[in-house]
Coordinates of C-alpha atoms in Angstrom, one line a residue:
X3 CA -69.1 37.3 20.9
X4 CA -68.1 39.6 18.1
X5 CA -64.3 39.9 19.0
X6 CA -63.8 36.3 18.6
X7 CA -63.5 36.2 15.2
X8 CA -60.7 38.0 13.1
X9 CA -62.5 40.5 11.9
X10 CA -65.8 42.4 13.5
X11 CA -68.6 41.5 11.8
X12 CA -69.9 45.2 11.1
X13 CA -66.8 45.9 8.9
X14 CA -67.0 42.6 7.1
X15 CA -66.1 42.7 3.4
X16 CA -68.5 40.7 1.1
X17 CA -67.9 39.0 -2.1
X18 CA -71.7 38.0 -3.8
X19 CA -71.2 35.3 -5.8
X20 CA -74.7 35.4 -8.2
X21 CA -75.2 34.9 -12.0
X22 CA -79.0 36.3 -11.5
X23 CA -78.3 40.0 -11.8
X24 CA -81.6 41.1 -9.9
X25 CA -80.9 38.9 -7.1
X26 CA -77.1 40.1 -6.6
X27 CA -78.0 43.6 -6.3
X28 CA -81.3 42.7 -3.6
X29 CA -78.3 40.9 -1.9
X30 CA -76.4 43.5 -2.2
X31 CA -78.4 46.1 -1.0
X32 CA -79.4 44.1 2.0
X33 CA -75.9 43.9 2.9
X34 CA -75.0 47.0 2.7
X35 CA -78.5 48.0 5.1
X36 CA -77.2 45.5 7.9
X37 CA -73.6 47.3 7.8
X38 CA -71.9 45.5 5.7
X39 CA -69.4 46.4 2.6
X40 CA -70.2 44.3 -0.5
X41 CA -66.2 44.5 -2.5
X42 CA -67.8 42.8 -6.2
X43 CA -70.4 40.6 -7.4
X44 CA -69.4 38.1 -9.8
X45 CA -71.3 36.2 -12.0
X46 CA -69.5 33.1 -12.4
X47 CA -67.3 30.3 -10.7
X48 CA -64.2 31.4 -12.8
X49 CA -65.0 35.2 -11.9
X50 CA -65.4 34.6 -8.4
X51 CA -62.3 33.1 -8.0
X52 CA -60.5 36.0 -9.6
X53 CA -62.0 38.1 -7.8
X54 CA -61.2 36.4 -4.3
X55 CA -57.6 36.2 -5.1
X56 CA -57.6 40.5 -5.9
X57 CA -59.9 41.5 -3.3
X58 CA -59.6 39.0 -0.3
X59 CA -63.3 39.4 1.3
X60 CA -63.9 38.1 4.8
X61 CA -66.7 35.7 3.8
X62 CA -68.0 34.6 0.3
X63 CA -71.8 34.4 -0.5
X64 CA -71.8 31.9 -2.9
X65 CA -74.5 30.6 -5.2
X66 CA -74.4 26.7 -5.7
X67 CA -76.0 26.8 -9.1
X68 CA -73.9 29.0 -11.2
X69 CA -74.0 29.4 -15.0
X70 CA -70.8 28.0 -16.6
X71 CA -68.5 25.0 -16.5
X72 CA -68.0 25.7 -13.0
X73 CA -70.3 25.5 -10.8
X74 CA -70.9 26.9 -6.7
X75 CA -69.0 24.3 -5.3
X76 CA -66.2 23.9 -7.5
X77 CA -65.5 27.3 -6.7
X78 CA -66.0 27.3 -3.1
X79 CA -63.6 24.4 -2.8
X80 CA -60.6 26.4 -4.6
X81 CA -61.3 29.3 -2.5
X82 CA -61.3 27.6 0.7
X83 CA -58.5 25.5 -0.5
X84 CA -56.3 28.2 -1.3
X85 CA -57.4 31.2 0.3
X86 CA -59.0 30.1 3.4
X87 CA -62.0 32.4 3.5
X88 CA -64.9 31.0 4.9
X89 CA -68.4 29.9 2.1
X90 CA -71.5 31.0 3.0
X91 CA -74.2 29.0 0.3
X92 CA -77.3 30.6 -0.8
X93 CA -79.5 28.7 -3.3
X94 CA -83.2 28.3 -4.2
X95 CA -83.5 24.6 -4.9
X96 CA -80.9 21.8 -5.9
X97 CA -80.9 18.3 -6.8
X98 CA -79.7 15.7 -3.5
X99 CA -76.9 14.9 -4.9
X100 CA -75.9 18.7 -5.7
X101 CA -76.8 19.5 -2.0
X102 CA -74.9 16.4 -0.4
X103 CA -71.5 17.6 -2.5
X104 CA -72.0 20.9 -1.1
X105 CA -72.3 19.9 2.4
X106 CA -69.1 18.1 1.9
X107 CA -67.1 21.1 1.2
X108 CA -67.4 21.9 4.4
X109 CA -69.4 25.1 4.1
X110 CA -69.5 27.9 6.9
X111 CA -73.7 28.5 6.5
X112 CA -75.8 28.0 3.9
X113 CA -79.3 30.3 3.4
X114 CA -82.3 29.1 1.7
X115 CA -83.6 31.6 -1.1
X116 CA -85.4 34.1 -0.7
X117 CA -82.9 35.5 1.5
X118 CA -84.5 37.0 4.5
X119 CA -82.0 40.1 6.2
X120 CA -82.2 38.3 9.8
X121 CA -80.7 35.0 8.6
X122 CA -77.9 36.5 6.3
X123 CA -77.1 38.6 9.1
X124 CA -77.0 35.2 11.6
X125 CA -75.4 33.5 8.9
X126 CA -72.5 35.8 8.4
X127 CA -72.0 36.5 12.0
X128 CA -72.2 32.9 12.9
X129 CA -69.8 32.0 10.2
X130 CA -66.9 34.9 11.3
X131 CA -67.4 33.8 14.6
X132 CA -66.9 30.1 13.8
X133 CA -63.6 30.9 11.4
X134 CA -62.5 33.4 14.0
X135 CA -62.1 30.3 16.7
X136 CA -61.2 27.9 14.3
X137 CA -58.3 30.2 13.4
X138 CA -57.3 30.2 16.9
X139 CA -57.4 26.7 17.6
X140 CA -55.2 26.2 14.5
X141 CA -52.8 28.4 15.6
X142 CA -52.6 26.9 19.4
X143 CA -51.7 24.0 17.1
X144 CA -49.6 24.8 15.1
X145 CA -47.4 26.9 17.9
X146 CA -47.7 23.2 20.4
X147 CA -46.6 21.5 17.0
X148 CA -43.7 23.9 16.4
X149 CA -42.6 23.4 19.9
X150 CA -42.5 20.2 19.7
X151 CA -40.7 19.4 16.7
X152 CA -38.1 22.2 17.6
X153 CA -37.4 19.9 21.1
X154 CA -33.8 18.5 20.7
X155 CA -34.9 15.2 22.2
X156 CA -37.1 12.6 20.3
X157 CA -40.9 13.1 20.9
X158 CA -43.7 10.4 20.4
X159 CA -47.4 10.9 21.3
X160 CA -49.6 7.8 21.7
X161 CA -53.5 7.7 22.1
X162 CA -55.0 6.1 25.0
X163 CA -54.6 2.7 23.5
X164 CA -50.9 3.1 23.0
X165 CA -51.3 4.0 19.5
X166 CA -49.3 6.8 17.9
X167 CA -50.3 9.9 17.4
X168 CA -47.3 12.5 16.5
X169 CA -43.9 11.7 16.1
X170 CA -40.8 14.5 15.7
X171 CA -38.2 15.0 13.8
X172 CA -35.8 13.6 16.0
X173 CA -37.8 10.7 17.1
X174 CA -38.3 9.8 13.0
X175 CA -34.4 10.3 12.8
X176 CA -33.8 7.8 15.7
X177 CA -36.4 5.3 15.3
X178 CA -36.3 5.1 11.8
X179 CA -39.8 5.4 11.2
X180 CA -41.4 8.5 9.2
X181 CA -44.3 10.1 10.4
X182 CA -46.5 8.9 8.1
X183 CA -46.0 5.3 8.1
X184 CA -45.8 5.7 12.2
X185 CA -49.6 7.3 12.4
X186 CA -51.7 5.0 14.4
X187 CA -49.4 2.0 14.8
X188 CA -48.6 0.0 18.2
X189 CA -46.0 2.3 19.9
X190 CA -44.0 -0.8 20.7
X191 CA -44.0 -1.5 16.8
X192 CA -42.5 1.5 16.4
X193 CA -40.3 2.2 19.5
X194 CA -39.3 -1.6 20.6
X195 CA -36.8 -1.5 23.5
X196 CA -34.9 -4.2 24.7
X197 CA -32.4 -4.5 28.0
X198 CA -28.9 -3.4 27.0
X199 CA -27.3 -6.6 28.5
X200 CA -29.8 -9.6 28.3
X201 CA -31.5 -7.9 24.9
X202 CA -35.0 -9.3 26.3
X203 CA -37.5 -7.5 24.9
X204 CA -38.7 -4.9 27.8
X205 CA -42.5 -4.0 28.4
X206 CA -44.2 -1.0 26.9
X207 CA -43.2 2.2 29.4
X208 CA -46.3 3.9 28.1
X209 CA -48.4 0.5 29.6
X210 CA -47.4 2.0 33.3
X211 CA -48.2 5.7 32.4
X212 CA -51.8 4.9 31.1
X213 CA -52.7 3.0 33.8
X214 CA -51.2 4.3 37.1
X215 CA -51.2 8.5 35.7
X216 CA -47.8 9.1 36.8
X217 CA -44.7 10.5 35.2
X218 CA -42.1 7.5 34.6
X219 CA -38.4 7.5 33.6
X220 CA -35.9 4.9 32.9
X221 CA -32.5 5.5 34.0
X222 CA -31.2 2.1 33.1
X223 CA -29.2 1.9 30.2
X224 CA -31.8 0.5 27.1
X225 CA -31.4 0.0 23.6
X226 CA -34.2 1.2 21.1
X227 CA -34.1 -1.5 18.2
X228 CA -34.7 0.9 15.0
X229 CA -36.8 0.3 11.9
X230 CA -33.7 -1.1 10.2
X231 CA -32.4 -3.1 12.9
X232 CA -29.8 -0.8 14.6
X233 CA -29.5 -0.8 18.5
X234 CA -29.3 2.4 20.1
X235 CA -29.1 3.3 23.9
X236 CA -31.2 6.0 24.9
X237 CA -32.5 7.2 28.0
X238 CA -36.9 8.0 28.4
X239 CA -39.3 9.8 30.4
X240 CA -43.1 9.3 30.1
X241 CA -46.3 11.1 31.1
X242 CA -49.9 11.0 30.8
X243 CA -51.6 13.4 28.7
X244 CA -55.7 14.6 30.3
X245 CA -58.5 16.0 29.3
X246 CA -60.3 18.7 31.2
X247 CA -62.3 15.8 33.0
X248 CA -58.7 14.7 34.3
X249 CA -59.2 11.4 32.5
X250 CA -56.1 10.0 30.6
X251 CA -56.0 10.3 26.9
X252 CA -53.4 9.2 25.9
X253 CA -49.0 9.3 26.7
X254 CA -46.0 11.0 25.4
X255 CA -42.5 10.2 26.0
X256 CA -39.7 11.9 25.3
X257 CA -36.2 10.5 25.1
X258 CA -32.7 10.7 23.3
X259 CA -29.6 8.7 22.7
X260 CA -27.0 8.5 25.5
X261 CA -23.6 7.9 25.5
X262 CA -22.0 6.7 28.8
X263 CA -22.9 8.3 32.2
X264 CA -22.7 8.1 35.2
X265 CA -26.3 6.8 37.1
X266 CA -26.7 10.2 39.4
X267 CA -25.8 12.2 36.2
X268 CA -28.6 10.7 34.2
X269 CA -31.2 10.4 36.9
X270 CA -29.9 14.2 37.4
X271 CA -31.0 14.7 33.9
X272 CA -33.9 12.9 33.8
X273 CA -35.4 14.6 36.5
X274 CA -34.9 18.1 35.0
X275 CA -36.1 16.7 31.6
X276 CA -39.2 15.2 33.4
X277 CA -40.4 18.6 34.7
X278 CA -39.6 20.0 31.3
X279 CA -42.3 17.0 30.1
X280 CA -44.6 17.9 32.7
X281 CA -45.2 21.9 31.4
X282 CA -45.1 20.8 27.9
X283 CA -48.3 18.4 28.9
X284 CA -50.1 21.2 30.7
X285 CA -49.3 22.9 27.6
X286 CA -50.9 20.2 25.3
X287 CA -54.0 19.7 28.0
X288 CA -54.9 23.7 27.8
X289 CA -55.0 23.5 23.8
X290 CA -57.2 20.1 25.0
X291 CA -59.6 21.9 27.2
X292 CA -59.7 25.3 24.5
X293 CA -60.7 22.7 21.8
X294 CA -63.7 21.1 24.6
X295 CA -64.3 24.0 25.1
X296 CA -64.5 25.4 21.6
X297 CA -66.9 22.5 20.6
X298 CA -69.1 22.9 23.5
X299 CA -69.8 26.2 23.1
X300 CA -70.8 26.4 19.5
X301 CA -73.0 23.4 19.7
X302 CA -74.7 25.2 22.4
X303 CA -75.1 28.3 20.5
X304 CA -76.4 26.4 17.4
X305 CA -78.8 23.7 18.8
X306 CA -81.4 26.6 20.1
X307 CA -81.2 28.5 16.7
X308 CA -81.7 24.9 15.4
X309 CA -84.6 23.7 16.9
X310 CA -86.5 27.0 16.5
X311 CA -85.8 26.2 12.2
X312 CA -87.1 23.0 12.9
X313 CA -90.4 24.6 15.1
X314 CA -90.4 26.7 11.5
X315 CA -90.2 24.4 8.9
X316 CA -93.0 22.1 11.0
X317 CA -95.3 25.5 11.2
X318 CA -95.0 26.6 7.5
X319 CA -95.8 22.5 6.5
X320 CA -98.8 22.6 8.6
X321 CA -99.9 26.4 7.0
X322 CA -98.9 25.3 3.4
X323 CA -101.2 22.1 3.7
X324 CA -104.3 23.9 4.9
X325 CA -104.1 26.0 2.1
X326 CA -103.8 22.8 0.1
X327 CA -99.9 23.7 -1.3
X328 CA -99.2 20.3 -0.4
X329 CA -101.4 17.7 -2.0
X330 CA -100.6 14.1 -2.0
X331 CA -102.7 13.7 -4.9
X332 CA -100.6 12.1 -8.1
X333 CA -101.5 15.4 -10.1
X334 CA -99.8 18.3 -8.7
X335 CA -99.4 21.3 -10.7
X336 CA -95.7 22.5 -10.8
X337 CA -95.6 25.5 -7.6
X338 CA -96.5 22.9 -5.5
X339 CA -94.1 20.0 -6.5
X340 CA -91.3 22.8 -5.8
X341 CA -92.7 23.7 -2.4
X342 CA -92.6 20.4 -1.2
X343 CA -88.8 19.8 -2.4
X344 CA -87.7 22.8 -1.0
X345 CA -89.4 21.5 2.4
X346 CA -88.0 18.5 2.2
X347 CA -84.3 19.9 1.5
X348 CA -85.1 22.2 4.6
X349 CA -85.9 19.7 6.8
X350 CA -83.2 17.1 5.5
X351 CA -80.1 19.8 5.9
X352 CA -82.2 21.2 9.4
X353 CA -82.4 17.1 11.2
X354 CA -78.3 16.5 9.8
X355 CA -77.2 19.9 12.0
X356 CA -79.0 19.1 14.8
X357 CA -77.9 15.7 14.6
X358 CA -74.3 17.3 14.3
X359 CA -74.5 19.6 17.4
X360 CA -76.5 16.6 19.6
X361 CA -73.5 14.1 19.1
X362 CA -71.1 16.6 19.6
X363 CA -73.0 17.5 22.9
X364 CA -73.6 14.2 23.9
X365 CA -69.7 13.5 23.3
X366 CA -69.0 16.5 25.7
X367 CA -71.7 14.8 28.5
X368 CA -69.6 11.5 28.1
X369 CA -65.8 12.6 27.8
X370 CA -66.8 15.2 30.7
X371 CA -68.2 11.9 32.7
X372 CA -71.8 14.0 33.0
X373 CA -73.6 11.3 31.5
X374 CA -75.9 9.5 33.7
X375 CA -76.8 6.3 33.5
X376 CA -79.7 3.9 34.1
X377 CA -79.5 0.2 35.6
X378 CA -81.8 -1.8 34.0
X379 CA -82.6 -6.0 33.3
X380 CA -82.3 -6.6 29.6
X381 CA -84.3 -9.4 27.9
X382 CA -81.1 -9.5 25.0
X383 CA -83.0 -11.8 22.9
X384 CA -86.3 -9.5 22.8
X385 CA -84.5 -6.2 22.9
X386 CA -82.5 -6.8 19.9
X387 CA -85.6 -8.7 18.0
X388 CA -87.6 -5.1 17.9
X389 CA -85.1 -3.4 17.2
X390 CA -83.8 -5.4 13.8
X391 CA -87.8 -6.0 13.1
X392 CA -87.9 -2.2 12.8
X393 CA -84.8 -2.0 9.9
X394 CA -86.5 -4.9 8.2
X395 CA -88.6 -3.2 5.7
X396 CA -85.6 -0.6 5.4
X397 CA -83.5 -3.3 3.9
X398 CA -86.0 -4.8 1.8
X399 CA -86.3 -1.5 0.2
X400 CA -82.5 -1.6 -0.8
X401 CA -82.8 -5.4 -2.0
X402 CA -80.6 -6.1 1.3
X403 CA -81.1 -9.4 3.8
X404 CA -80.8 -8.9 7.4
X405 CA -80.7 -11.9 9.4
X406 CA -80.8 -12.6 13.1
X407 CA -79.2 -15.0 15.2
X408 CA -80.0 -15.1 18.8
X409 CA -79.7 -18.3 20.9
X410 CA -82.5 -18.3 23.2
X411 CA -80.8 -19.4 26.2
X412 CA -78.9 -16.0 26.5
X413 CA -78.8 -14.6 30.0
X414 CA -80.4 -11.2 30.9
X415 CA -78.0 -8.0 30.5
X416 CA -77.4 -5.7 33.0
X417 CA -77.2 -2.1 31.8
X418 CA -78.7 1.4 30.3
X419 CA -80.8 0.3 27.7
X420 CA -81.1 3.6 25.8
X421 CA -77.6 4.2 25.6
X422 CA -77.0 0.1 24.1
X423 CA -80.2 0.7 21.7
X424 CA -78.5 3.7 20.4
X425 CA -75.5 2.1 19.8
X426 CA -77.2 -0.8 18.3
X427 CA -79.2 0.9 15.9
X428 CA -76.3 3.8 14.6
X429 CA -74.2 0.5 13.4
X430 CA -77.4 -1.1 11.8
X431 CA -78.0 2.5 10.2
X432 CA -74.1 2.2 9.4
X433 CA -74.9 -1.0 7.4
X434 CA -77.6 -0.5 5.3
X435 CA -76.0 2.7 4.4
X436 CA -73.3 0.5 3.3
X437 CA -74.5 -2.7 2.2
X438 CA -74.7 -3.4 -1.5
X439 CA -77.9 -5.0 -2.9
X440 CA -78.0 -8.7 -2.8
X441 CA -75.6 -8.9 0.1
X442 CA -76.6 -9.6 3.7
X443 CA -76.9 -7.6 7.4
X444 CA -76.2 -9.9 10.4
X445 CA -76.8 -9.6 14.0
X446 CA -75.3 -12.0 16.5
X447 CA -75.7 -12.2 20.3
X448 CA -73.4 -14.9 22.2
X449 CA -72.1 -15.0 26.1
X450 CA -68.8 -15.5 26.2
X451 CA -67.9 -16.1 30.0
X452 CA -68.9 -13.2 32.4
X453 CA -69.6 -11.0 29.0
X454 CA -72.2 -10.4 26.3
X455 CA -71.0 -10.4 22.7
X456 CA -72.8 -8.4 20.1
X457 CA -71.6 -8.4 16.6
X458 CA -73.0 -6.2 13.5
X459 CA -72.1 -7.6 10.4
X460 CA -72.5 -6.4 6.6
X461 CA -71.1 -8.2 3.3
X462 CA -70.4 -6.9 0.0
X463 CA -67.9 -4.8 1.3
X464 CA -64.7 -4.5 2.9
X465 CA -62.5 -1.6 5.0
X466 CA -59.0 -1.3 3.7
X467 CA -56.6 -2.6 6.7
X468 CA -55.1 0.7 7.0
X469 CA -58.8 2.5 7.8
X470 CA -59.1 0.2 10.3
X471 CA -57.1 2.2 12.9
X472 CA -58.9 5.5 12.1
X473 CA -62.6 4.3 11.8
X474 CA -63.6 5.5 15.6
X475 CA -61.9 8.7 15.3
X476 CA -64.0 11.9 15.2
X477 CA -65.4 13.4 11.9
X478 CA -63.6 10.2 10.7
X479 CA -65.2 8.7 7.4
X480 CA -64.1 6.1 5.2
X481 CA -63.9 7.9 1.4
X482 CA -66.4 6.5 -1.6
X483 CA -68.4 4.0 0.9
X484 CA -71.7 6.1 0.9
X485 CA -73.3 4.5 -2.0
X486 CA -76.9 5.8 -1.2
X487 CA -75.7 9.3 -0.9
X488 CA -77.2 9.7 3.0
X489 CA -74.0 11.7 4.1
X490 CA -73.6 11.9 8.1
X491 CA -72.0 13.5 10.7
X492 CA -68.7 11.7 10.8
X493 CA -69.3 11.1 14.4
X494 CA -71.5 8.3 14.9
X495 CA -68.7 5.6 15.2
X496 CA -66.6 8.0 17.4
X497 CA -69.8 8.5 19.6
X498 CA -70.6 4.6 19.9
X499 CA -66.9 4.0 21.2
X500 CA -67.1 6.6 24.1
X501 CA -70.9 4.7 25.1
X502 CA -69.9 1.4 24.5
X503 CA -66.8 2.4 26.9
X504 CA -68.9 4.6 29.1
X505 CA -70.0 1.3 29.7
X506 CA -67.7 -0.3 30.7
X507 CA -67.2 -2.8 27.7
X508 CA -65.0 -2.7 24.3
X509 CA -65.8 -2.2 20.6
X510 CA -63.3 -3.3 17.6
X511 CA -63.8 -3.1 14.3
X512 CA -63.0 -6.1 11.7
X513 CA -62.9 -6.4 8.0
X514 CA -61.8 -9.7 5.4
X515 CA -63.3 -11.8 2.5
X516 CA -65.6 -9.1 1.8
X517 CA -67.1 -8.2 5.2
X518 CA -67.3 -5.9 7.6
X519 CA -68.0 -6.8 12.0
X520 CA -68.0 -4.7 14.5
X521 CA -67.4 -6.5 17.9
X522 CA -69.4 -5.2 21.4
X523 CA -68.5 -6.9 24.2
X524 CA -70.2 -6.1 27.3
X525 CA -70.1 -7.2 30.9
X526 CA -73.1 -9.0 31.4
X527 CA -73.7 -7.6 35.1
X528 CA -73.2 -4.0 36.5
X529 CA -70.5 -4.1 39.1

C-alpha cells in the first residue's frame, strides 16, 4: 500500500552509495528505468554523509564495503542516527562478522550483488513502506506521550506484573523518583502508600485492577511515602490497560495531592477524573492494537516473499552442484569457493528473517489467544534426554559441558509437547550461544508439589541485576554477550514467556557467582 509510507515510491529520491564507478551508474540507470530519481552517487562513507545532509534522499543504497576509513556501516549508522532516512545495503560478498555488524544497524533491506531491477524495486518499496508506518507509530507515540506528560495529575504506567513502565513529570515531582531510576521497578517500591491515620502500609491498588479489570479509586484520605521519606496525601484512580485480545497488560493510575475535602467533593472528583482515565486508556489501547496490527501485517507481507528466496536459494544450490560449482573436494579453484560463500551468506541472512517474521507471527497467534494447543502425556525424563543428547556434540564443539540431571522417579507431564520442546531447546540454543569454553550447561527437572520445575543453567557468565528486569521484553538483548557472533532475533526470550504462560506456568530469570538459570515451572496436570 503505496500511500502508507511518507512519500510514494515512484517519486522516491535516491542517494547510491558505490566506490565502483561502473556499478553506480548500472544502479543508476536501473533506477531511473523503474521511475525512480537518483539525487548523487558518492563514492565514499565521508561523501555520502555529506551528501545526505545537502540533499535529504528518501532512502540510501548503500554499499557495505566502501574504500576509505569509513566503511558502509559506519556511514549508515550516522545517517540513520541523525537524519533518519532509511539504509537499503547492497553488497557482493562480506566477511560474517562484517555482515552480522550490518544487520545490527538495523538496516531497511539489504540486496545481494548483482542487483537484479525486480528486487531493488521490492527492496525500496518494501523499505518506504516499512519507514512510512514506523513513522506513524512513532508519532501515535509520541502525541499519547505528550498527552500524558502534559496531564496536571501524576501518571504511572505498570506492566502486567506491576512493574513500571512510564512515569510523568508530576508523578517524578511527587514521588521523588526520576524516570529513569523508576523503569521496571515494583510499583509499590516506587509509589508506597500507607493509611493516613494508622500509617500501616496499604496493599498495592494496581493488585485489584490486574486481577478483577475494573476501574478503582480511593477516596480515603492516603499518604504516598516519597523517595526521601516525605508523606504526602493524595487521592488515586486505577484502570487496566488491554490489548486488542481484551486481555490485561498492564495498569495506570493517576493521582495528585489533596488538601482537605469534603468526602462527596472528592468522590465527585474522582469520578469525573475516572472517566477522564477511562478515554485516555482507550486512547493508549488504539496505539496498542495499530502497533498489533502494524506487526502483523508486515510479517505477513514478508514471510511469502521469504519463503519463495528460500525455494530460490535451495533451486540455484541444487543447479550449481549438477554443474559441479560446488565441489566438496579439498581443492576448489577460487569461482567456486566464492559461490559457495555467497550461498551460504544467502541462506544465513534468508533462515534469520524468516525466523524474525515466524516469532513475530507466532507472538500475534499467542497474545491474540489463536494458538491452539495439544493435550498430551509427557515421559519428562525421556523428553528432555533427546532433546539435550541432540546439543551434545554442539557443545563439544565449543569446548562446553552440558550435564543432565533428571531423577527418575519424576511423574508424567501433562501438556503441548511442541510448544515445551520449543521452549526447551531456544534456552539451550540461548546457552551455548553464551557459554564460555570450559564452563558448563545444566538441565534440571524436579516436582515441586502439584508442579514441574525445569531449570536451564549456564556458568561463566553472569546478567547484570539491572538486565534482569528487561531480559523477556521484546527485541530485548543483553549488549556484548554474543561471543560466537550467531546474532538473533531479539525475540526468543520474549516468545518463551508468552508459551511458557500460554501454558499456564511461570518463567523467571536468575543470575549470581557467575551463573545464569532460568526457572520454568509448570503445572504438572492440565486442568
Amino acid at each position: 500500500m503505496m500511500n502508507d509510507a511518507n512519500v510514494p515510491s515512484a517519486s522516491a529520491r535516491v542517494l547510491i552509495v558505490e566506490d565502483e564507478w561502473v556499478v553506480a551508474i548500472d544502479v543508476r540507470d536501473c533506477l531511473e528505468g523503474l521511475g525512480y530519481t537518483v539525487v548523487a552517487i558518492a563514492a565514499s562513507g565521508e561523501e555520502a554523509i555529506i551528501k545526505a545532509r545537502e540533499l535529504r534522499p528518501d532512502v540510501v543504497l548503500m554499499d557495505i564495503r566502501l574504500e576509505g576509513e569509513m566503511d558502509g556501516t559506519q556511514a549508515a549508522q550516522v545517517i540513520w542516527q541523525e537524519l533518519q532516512i532509511p539504509i537499503i545495503y547492497a553488497t557482493g560478498y562480506s566477511d560474517r562478522a562484517t555482515v552480522d555488524r550490518a544487520t545490527e544497524t538495523e538496516p531497511f533491506g539489504y540486496i545481494i550483488k548483482p542487483i537484479k531491477e525486480r528486487d531493488l524495486y521490492i527492496a525500496i518499496k518494501t523499505a518506504l513502506q516499512r519507514y512510512g508506518r514506523e513513522a506513524q507509530l512513532r508519532e501515535q507515540q509520541e502525541w499519547a506521550a505528550t498527552i500524558l506528560k502534559a496531564i496536571g495529575d501524576g501518571v504511572i504506567v505498570t506492566d502486567a506484573e506491576g512493574r513500571v513502565k512510564f512515569l510523568n513529570l508530576v508523578a517524578e515531582s511527587l514521588t521523588g523518583w526520576q524516570f529513569q531510576e523508576a523503569i521496571d521497578r515494583p510499583l509499590t517500591e516506587v509509589l508506597p502508600l500507607i493509611h493516613h491515620q494508622t500509617q500501616v502500609p496499604l496493599s498495592d491498588p494496581l493488585m485489584e485492577v490486574l486481577q478483577t479489570g475494573t476501574v478503582t479509586y480511593l477516596v480515603n484520605p492516603i499518604l504516598l511515602v516519597t523517595k526521601d521519606g516525605r508523606q504526602v496525601p493524595i487521592a488515586d484512580s486505577a484502570a487496566p490497560i488491554r490489548d486488542s485480545a481484551g486481555n490485561i497488560t498492564g495498569a495506570v493510575m493517576v493521582f495528585r495531592e489533596v488538601m482537605e475535602q469534603k468526602p462527596s467533593e472528592e468522590r465527585s472528583f474522582s469520578l469525573l477524573r475516572a472517566q477522564l482515565l477511562e478515554q485516555q486508556i482507550e486512547e493508549l489501547q488504539r496505539l496498542s492494537q495499530y502497533k498489533d496490527d502494524f506487526l502483523s501485517t508486515v510479517s505477513h507481507e514478508l514471510r511469502s516473499p521469504l519463503a519463495n528466496i528460500k525455494m530460490s536459494i535451495h533451486l540455484l544450490e541444487m543447479n550449481l552442484d549438477r554443474r559441479n560449482l560446488l565441489t566438496s573436494e579439498a581443492e576448489v579453484d577460487a569461482q567456486s569457493q566464492r559461490v559457495g560463500q555467497y550461498l551460504n551468506i544467502l541462506r544465513e541472512q534468508c533462515d534469520q528473517e524468516l525466523d524474525l517474521v515466524n516469532d513475530l507471527l507466532e507472538l500475534q497467534r499467542l497474545e491474540a489467544d489463536r494458538a491452539p494447543i495439544d493435550l498430551v502425556p509427557i515421559e519428562v525424563v525421556e523428553w528432555l534426554s533427546n532433546i539435550a543428547a541432540v546439543y551434545q556434540e554442539r557443545a563439544q564443539e565449543r569446548q562446553q559441558r552440558l550435564q543432565v540431571f533428571l531423577p527418575s522417579t519424576l511423574p508424567p507431564l501433562v501438556s503441548d509437547i511442541a510448544i515445551l520442546t520449543h521452549i526447551v531447546r531456544e534456552l539451550l540454543t540461548n546457552a551455548c550461544k553464551y557459554t564460555p569454553p570450559g564452563e558448563a550447561i545444566g538441565i534440571n527437572a524436579q516436582q515441586v508439589g502439584e508442579q514441574l520445575q525445569l531449570i536451564v543453567s549456564n556458568s561463566g557468565v553472569e546478567i547484570p541485576a539491572e538486565e534482569l528486569p528487561r531480559i523477556f521484553d521484546k527485541f530485548y538483548r543483553v549488549s556484548g554477550s554474543d561471543r560466537w557472533n550467531q546474532g538473533g532475533t531479539g525475540l526468543g526470550l520474549a516468545l518463551i514467556k508468552k508459551q511458557v504462560t500460554y501454558l499456564g506456568g511461570s518463567i523467571r530469570a536468575e543470575s549470581s557467582a557467575n551463573e545464569v538459570r532460568f526457572v520454568i515451572e509448570l503445572p504438572s496436570n492440565a486442568n
